[in-house]
Coordinates of C-alpha atoms and ligand atoms in Angstrom, one line a residue:
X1 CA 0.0 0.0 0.0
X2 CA 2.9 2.3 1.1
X3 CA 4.8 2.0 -1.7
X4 CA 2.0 2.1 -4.1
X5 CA 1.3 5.2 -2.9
X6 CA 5.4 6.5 -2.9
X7 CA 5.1 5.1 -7.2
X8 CA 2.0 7.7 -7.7
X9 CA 3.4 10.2 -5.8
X10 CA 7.0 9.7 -7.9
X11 CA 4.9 9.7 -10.9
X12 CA 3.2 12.7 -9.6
X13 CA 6.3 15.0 -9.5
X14 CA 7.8 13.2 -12.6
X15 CA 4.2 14.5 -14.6
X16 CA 4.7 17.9 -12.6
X17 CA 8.1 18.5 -13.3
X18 CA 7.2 18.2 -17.0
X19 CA 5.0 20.8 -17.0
X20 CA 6.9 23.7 -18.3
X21 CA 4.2 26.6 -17.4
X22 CA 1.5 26.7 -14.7
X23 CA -1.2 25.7 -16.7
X24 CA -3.6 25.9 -14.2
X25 CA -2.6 29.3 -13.7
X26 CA -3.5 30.5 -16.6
X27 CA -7.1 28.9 -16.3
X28 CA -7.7 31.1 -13.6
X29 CA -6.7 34.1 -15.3
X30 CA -9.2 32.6 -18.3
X31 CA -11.7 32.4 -16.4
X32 CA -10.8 36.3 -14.8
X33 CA -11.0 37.1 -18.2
X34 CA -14.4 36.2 -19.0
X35 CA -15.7 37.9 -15.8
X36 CA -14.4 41.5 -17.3
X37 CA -16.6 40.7 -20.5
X38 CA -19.5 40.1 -18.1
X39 CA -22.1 42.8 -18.8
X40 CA -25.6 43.8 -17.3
X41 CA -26.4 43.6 -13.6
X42 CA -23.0 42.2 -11.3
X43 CA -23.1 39.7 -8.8
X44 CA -21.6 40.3 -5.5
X45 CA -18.4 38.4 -6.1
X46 CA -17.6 39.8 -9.2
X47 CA -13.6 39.9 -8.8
X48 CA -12.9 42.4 -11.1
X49 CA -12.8 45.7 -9.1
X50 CA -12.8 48.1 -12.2
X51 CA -16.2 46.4 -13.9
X52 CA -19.2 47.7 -12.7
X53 CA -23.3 47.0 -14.0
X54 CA -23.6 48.1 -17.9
X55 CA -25.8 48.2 -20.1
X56 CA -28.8 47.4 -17.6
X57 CA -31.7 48.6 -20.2
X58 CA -30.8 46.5 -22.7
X59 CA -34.3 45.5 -24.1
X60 CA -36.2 43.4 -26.6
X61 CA -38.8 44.9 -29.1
X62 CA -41.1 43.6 -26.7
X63 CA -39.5 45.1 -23.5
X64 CA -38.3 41.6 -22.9
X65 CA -34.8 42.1 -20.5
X66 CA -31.9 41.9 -22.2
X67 CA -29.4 42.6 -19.8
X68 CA -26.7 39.8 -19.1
X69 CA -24.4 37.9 -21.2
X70 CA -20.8 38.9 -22.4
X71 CA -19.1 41.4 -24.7
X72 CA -17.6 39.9 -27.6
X73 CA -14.1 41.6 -27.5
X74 CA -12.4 45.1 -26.6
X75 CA -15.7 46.8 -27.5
X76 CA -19.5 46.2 -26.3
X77 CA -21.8 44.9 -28.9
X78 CA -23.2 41.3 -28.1
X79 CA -22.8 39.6 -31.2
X80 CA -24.6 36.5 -30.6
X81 CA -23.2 34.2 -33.3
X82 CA -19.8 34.7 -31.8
X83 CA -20.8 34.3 -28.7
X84 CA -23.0 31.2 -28.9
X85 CA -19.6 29.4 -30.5
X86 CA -17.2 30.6 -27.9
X87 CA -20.2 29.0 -25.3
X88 CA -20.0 25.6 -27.0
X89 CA -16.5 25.4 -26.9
X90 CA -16.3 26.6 -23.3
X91 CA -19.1 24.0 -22.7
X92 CA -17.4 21.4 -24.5
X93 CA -14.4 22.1 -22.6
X94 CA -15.5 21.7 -19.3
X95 CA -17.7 18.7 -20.5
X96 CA -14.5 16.5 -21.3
X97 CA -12.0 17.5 -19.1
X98 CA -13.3 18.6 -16.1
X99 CA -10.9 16.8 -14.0
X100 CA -8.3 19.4 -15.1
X101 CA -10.8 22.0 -14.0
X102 CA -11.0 20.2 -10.5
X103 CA -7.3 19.9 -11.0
X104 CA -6.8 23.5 -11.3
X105 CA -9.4 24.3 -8.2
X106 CA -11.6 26.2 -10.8
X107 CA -14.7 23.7 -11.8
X108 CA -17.0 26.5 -9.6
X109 CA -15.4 29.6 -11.6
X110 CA -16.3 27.8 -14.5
X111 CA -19.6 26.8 -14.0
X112 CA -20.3 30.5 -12.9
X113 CA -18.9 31.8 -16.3
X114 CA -20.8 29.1 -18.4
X115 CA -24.0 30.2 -16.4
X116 CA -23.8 33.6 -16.8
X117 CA -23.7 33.1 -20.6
X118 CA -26.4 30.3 -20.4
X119 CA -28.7 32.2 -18.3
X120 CA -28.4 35.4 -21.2
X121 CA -29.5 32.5 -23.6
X122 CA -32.5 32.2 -22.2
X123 CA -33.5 35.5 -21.9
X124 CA -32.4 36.1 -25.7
X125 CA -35.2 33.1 -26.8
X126 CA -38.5 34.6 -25.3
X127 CA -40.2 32.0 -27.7
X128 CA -39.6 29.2 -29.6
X129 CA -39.4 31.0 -33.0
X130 CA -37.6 34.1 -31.6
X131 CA -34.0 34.6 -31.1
X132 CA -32.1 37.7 -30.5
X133 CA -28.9 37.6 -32.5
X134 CA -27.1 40.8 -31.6
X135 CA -27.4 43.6 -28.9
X136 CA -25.9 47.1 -29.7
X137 CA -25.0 48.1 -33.0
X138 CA -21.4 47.7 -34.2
X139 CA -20.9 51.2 -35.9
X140 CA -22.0 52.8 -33.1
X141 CA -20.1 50.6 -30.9
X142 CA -17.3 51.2 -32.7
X143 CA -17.3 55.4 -32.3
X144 CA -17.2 55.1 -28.3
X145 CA -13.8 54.5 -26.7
X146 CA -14.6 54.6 -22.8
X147 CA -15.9 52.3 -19.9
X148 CA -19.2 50.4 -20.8
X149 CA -20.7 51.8 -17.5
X150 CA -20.4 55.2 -18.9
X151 CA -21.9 54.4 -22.3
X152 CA -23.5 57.9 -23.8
X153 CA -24.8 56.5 -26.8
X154 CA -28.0 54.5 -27.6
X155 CA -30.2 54.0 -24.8
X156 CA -32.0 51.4 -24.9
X157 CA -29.4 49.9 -27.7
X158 CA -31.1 48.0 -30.8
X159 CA -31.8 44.7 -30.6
X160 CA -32.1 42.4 -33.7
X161 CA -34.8 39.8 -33.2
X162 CA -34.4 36.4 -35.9
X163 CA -37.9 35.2 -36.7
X164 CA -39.4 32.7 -39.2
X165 CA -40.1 35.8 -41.7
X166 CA -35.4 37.1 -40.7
X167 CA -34.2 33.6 -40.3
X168 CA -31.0 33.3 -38.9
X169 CA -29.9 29.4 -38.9
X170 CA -26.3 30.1 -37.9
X171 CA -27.1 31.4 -34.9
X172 CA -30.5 29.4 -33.4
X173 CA -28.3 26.0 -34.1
X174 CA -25.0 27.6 -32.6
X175 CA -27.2 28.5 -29.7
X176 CA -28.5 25.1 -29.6
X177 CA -25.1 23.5 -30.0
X178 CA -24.5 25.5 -26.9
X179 CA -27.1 25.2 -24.5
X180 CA -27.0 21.2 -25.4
X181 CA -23.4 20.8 -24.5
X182 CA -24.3 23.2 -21.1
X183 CA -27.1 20.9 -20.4
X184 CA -24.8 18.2 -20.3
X185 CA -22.2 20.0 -17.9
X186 CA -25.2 21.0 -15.5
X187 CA -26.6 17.5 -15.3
X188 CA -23.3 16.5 -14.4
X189 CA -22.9 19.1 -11.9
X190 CA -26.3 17.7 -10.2
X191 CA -28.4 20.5 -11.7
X192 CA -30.9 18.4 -13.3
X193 CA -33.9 21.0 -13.2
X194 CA -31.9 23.9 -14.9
X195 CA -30.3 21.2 -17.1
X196 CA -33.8 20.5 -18.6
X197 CA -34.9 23.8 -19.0
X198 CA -31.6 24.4 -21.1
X199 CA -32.4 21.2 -23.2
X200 CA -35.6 22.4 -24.3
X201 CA -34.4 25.8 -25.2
X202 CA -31.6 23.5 -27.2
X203 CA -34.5 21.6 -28.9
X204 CA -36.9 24.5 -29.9
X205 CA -33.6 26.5 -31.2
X206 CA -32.6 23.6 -33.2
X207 CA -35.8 23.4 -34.9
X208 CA -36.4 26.9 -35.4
X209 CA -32.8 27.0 -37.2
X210 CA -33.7 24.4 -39.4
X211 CA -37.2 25.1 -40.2
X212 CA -36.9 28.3 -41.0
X213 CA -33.3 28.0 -43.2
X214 CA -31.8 30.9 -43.7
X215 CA -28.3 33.1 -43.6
X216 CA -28.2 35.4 -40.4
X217 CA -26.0 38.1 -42.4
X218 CA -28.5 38.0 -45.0
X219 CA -31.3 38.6 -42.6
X220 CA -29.4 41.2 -40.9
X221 CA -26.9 42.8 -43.6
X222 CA -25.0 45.4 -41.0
X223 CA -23.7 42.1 -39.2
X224 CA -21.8 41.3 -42.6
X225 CA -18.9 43.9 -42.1
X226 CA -18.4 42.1 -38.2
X227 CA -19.5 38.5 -38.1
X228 CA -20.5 37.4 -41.9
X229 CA -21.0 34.1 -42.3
X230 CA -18.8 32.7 -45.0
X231 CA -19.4 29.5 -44.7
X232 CA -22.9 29.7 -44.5
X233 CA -25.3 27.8 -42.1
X234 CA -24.9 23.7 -43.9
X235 CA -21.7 23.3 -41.2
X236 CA -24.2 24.4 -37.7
X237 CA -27.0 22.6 -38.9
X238 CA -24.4 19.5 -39.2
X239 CA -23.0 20.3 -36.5
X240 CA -25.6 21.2 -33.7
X241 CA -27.3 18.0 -34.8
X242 CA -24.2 16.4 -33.1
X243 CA -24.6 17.8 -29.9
X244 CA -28.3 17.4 -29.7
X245 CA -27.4 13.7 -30.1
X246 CA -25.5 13.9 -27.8
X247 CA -27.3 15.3 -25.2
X248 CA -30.0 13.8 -26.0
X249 CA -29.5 10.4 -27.3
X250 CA -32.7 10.7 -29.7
X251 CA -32.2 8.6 -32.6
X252 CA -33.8 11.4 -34.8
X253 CA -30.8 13.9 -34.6
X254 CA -28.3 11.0 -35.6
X255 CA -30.4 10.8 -39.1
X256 CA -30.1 14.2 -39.4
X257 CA -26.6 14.8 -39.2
X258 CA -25.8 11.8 -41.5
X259 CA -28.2 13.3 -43.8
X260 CA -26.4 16.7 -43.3
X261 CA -23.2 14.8 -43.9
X262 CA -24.0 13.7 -47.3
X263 CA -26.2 17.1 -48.2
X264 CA -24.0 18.9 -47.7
X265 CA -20.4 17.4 -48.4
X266 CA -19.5 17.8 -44.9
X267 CA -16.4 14.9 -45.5
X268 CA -14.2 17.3 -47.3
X269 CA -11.1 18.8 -45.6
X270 CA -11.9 21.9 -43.4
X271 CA -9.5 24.9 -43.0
X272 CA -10.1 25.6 -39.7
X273 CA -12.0 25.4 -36.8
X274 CA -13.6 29.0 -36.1
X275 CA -16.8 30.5 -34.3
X276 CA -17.8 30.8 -38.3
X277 CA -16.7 27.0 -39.9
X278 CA -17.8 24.3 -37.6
X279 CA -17.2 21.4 -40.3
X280 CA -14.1 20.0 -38.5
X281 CA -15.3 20.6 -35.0
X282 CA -18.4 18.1 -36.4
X283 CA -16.0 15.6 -37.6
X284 CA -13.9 15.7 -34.5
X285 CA -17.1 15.1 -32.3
X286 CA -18.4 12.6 -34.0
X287 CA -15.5 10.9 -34.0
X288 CA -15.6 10.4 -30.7
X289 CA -19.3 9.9 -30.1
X290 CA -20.9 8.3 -33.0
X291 CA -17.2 6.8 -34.3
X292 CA -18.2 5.5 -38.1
X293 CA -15.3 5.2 -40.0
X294 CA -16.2 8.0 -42.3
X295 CA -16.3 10.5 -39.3
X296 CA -12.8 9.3 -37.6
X297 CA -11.3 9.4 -41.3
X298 CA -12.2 12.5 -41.7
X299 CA -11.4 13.9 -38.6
X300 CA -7.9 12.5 -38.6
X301 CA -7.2 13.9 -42.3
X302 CA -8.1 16.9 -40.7
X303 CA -6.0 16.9 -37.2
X304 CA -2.8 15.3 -39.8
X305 CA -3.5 18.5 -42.2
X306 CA -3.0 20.4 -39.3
X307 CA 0.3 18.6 -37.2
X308 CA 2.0 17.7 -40.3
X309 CA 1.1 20.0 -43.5
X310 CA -0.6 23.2 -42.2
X311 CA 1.5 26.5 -42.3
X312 CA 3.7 27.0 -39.9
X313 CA 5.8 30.3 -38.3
X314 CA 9.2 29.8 -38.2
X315 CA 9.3 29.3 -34.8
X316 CA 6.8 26.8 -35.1
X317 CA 3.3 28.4 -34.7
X318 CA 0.4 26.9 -36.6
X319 CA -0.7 29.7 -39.2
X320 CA -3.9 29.1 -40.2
X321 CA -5.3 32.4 -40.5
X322 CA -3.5 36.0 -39.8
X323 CA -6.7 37.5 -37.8
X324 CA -6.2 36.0 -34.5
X325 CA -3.1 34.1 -35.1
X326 CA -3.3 32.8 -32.1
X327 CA -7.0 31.9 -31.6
X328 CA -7.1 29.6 -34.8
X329 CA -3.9 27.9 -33.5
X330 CA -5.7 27.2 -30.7
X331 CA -9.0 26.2 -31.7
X332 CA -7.0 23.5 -33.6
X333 CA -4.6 22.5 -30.7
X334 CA -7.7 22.1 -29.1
X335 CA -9.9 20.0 -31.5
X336 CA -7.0 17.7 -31.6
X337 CA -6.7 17.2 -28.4
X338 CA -10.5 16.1 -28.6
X339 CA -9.5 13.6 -30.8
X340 CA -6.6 12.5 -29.3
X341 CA -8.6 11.9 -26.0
X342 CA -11.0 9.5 -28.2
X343 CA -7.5 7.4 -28.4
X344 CA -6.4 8.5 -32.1
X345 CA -2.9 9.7 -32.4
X346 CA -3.1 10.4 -29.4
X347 CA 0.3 11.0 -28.6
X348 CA 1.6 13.3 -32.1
X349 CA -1.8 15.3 -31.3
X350 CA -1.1 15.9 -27.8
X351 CA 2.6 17.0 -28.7
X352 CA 0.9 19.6 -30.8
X353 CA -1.7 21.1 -28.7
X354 CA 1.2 21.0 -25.7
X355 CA 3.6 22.9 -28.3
X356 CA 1.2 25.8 -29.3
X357 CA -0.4 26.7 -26.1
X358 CA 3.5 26.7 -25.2
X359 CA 4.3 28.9 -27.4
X360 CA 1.4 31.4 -26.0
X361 CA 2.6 31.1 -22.7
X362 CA 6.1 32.2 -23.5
X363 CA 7.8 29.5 -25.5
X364 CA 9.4 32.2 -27.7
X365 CA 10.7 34.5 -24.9
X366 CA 7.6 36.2 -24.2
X367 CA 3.9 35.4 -23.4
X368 CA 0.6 36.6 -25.1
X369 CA -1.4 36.3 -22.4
X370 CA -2.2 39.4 -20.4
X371 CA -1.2 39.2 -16.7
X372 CA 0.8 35.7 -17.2
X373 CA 4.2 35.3 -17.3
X374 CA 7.6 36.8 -18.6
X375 CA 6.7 39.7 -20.6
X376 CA 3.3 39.9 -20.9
X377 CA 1.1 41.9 -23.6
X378 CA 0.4 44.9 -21.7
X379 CA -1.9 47.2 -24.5
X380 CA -4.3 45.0 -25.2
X381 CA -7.4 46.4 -27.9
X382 CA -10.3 46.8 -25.1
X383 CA -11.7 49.7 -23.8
X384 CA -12.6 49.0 -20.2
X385 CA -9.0 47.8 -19.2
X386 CA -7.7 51.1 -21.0
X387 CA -9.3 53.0 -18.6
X388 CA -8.1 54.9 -15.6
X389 CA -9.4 54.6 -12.0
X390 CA -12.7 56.2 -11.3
X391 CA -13.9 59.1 -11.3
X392 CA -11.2 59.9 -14.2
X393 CA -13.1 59.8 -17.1
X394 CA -11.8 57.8 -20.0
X395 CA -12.4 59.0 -23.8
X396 CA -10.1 58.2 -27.1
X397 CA -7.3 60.0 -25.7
X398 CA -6.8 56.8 -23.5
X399 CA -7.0 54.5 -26.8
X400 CA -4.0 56.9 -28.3
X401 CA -2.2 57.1 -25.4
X402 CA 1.5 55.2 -25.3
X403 CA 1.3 53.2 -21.9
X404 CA 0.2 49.9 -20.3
X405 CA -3.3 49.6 -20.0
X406 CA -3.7 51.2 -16.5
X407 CA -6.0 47.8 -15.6
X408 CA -4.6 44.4 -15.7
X409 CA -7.2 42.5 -18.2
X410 CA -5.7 39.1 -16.6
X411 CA -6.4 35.9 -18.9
X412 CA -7.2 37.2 -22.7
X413 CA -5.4 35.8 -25.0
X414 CA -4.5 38.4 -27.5
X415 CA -5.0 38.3 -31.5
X416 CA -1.3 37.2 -32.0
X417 CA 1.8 37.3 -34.4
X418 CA 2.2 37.5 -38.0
X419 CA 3.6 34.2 -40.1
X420 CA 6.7 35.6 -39.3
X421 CA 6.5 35.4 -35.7
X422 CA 6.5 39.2 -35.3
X423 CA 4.4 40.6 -33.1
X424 CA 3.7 44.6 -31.5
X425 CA 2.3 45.4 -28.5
X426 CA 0.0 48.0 -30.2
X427 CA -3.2 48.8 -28.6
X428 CA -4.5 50.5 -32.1
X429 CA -4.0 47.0 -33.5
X430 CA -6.9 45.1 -33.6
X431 CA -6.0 42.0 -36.0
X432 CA -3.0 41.5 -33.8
X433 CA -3.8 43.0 -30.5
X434 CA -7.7 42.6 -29.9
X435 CA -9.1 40.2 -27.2
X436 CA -12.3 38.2 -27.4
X437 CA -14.7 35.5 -25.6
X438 CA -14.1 33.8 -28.9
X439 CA -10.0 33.6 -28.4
X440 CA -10.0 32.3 -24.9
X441 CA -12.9 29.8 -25.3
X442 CA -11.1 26.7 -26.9
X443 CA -7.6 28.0 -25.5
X444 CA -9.8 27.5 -22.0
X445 CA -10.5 24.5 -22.9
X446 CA -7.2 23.2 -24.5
X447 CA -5.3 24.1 -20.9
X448 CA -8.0 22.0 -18.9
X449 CA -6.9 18.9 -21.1
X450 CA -3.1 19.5 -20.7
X451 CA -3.9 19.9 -16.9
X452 CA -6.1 16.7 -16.5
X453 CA -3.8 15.1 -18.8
X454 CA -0.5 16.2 -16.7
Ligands
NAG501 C1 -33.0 42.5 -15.8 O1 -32.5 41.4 -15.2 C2 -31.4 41.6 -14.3 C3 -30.9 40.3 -13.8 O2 -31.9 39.4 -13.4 C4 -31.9 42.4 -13.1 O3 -30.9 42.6 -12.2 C5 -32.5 43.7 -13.7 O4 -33.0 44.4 -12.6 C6 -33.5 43.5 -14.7 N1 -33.9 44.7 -15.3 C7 -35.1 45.1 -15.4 C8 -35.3 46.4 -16.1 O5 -36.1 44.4 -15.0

């Protein structure tokens, strides 16, 4: 007994002395993260002592409240397409590696974040054929530099409302993808009653997205110079089908995401995995949870794209896209960790992930995640954490001006270097310096598997 207890502990250090950075570290800081984006009316415990309530009139065209959920990025639009993505991923996260969660002493910090974006879903689907798919208007958004509590423009701000007449597929099944994966992380979590009551939000969403088929930037054209959907809504439907099979086990969602598959030629190659193309995050989980050949093949071509063919920096980054370098490096590290927990290549996979979330954490010399480690970004692209204490007030002048960010934004993962590795601390920069709910989500999740796995 003693000594089998000496072996794990051995093994225990052994795992522990591997681990270059303190992974779990940065999970908290995550997780810090996502409570700056919080808007509407605070809790209590809200640990970040420079956010206050925002944004507290937010309303539907029917009064309904609004209030709630999370800011996409540096600014404070709630672009629900976006944000229904970075949800699923968060959700998926915590759904297969929670014991790196426990690990890391944060499950409750996590299930507190995934709430407060679950709790805005259901207050953005007042009935079953109505979904609000954006808060606040992006132009408009986009003229203010100051702290969200003192907003001065729009009051209430618009809301756009998706209906059978302004479908908006992407978004009801990326909302459903969501709230099915959540269902499955509060049922876990014992919360069976709230559990259910996201399910059926998951179920009516799903069938209002593909009822009533239709492109969200088509319904609403302003979204198309923010979130456009390029790759159209074939990949949610597909998609969001897998998760409601999931969640639900009902042999009716498994048709339809092998009819999806074959509709519409969903066994190709993706380029990425991104809050807009959800084709290889469909192969990956199906993979695991449905496991046909055609699904593991195809997820594998994908994940060996990636580890052995995909563009890489010269100090070894993944370059799959230059908008968020570092986002779509880790939405891949992270999908491929997925698959590697499903027991395909495992090991290549997990050298991967482990060798780009390294290299965000400071593998190069420096880190790109604010708060953590040796030479952190300090000028992130977001207005609240360019602001001064209270009662200063805060305008563009603190957007032009040379410093750090006076607040510590601890946790976001910032947009990231070019294919050359080269990279500016530039707070004006918003391809390479923004932050967003988006970047951190599978980067979240990606850290939880390293730490279960350590
Ligand atoms: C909207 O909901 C929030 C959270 O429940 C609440 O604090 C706020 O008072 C509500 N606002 C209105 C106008 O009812």
């Amino acid at each position: 007994m003693r000594s089998i207890t000496i072996t794990l502990l051995v093994l225990g250090l052994v795992s522990l002395a591997l681990a270059q950075y303190d992974y779990a570290d940065v999970i908290r800081r995550s997780l810090l993260f996502y409570e700056a984006q919080r808007t509407g009316v605070l809790p209590a415990n809200n640990r970040v002592p420079w956010r206050g309530n925002s944004f507290v009139t937010d309303r539907g065209v029917n009064g309904e409240n609004l209030s709630g959920g999370y800011f996409d990025a540096g600014d404070h639009v709630k672009f629900g397409f976006p944000f229904a993505s970075a949800m699923t991923m968060l959700a998926w996260g915590m759904l297969d590696s929670r014991a790196g969660y426990e690990r890391a002493g944060q499950w409750s910090f996590a299930i507190d974040a995934l709430r407060w974006g679950t709790d805005y879903m259901i207050r953005i689907h007042p009935s079953a054929n109505e979904l609000y798919v954006q808060v606040g208007n992006g132009r408009e958004d986009h003229a203010f530099w100051g702290r969200p509590e003192q907003w001065t423009g729009s009051n209430p701000r618009p809301a756009l409302r998706a209906t059978p007449a302004l479908p908006a597929t992407e978004v009801a099944c990326e909302t459903a993808a969501a709230l099915a994966a959540a269902s499955m992380v509060f049922r876990n979590n014992g919360e069976t009653a709230y559990a259910n009551t996201l399910l059926n939000h998951a179920i009516q969403l799903y069938n209002f997205g593909n009822t009533f088929r239709g492109r969200y930037s088509d319904s609403f054209p302003e979204i198309q110079e923010f979130y456009n959907s390029w790759s159209g809504f074939e990949d949610e439907l597909f998609y969001s089908a897998a998760w409601m099979y999931r969640a639900t086990g009902n042999a009716q969602y498994r048709t339809d995401y092998n009819n999806f598959w074959h509709q519409f030629g969903m066994s190709t190659r993706p380029l990425e995995i991104s809050w807009d193309d959800k084709q290889a995050a469909g192969q990956i989980l199906l993979a695991k949870i449905d496991g046909s050949h055609q699904f593991v093949s195809a997820a594998q071509a994908f994940c060996d794209w990636v580890v052995l063919q995909a563009p890489r920096t010269p100090r070894n980054l993944v370059f799959i896209s230059p908008w968020g370098s570092l986002r779509h490096a880790s939405n891949v590290a992270f999908g491929c960790l997925q698959l590697a927990q499903a027991g395909i290549n495992a090991i290549p996979y997990r050298n991967f992930a482990r060798q780009q979330i390294d290299y965000m954490l400071g593998s190069t010399g420096r880190s790109f995640v604010v708060g953590f480690g040796v030479n952190p970004p300090q000028r992130p692209h977001h207005t609240s954490s360019s602001c001064p204490n209270m009662p200063a007030p805060c305008d563009w002048s603190h957007f032009h001006a040379p410093g750090p960010n006076p607040q510590t934004l601890h946790g976001a993962l910032v947009g990231g270097p070019d294919i050359n590795d080269n990279w500016a601390d530039n707070r004006d920069d918003y391809v390479t310096n923004e932050v967003a709910i988006d970047y951190n989500a599978a980067f979240q999740g990606a850290l939880a598997e390293i730490v279960r796995l350590l």
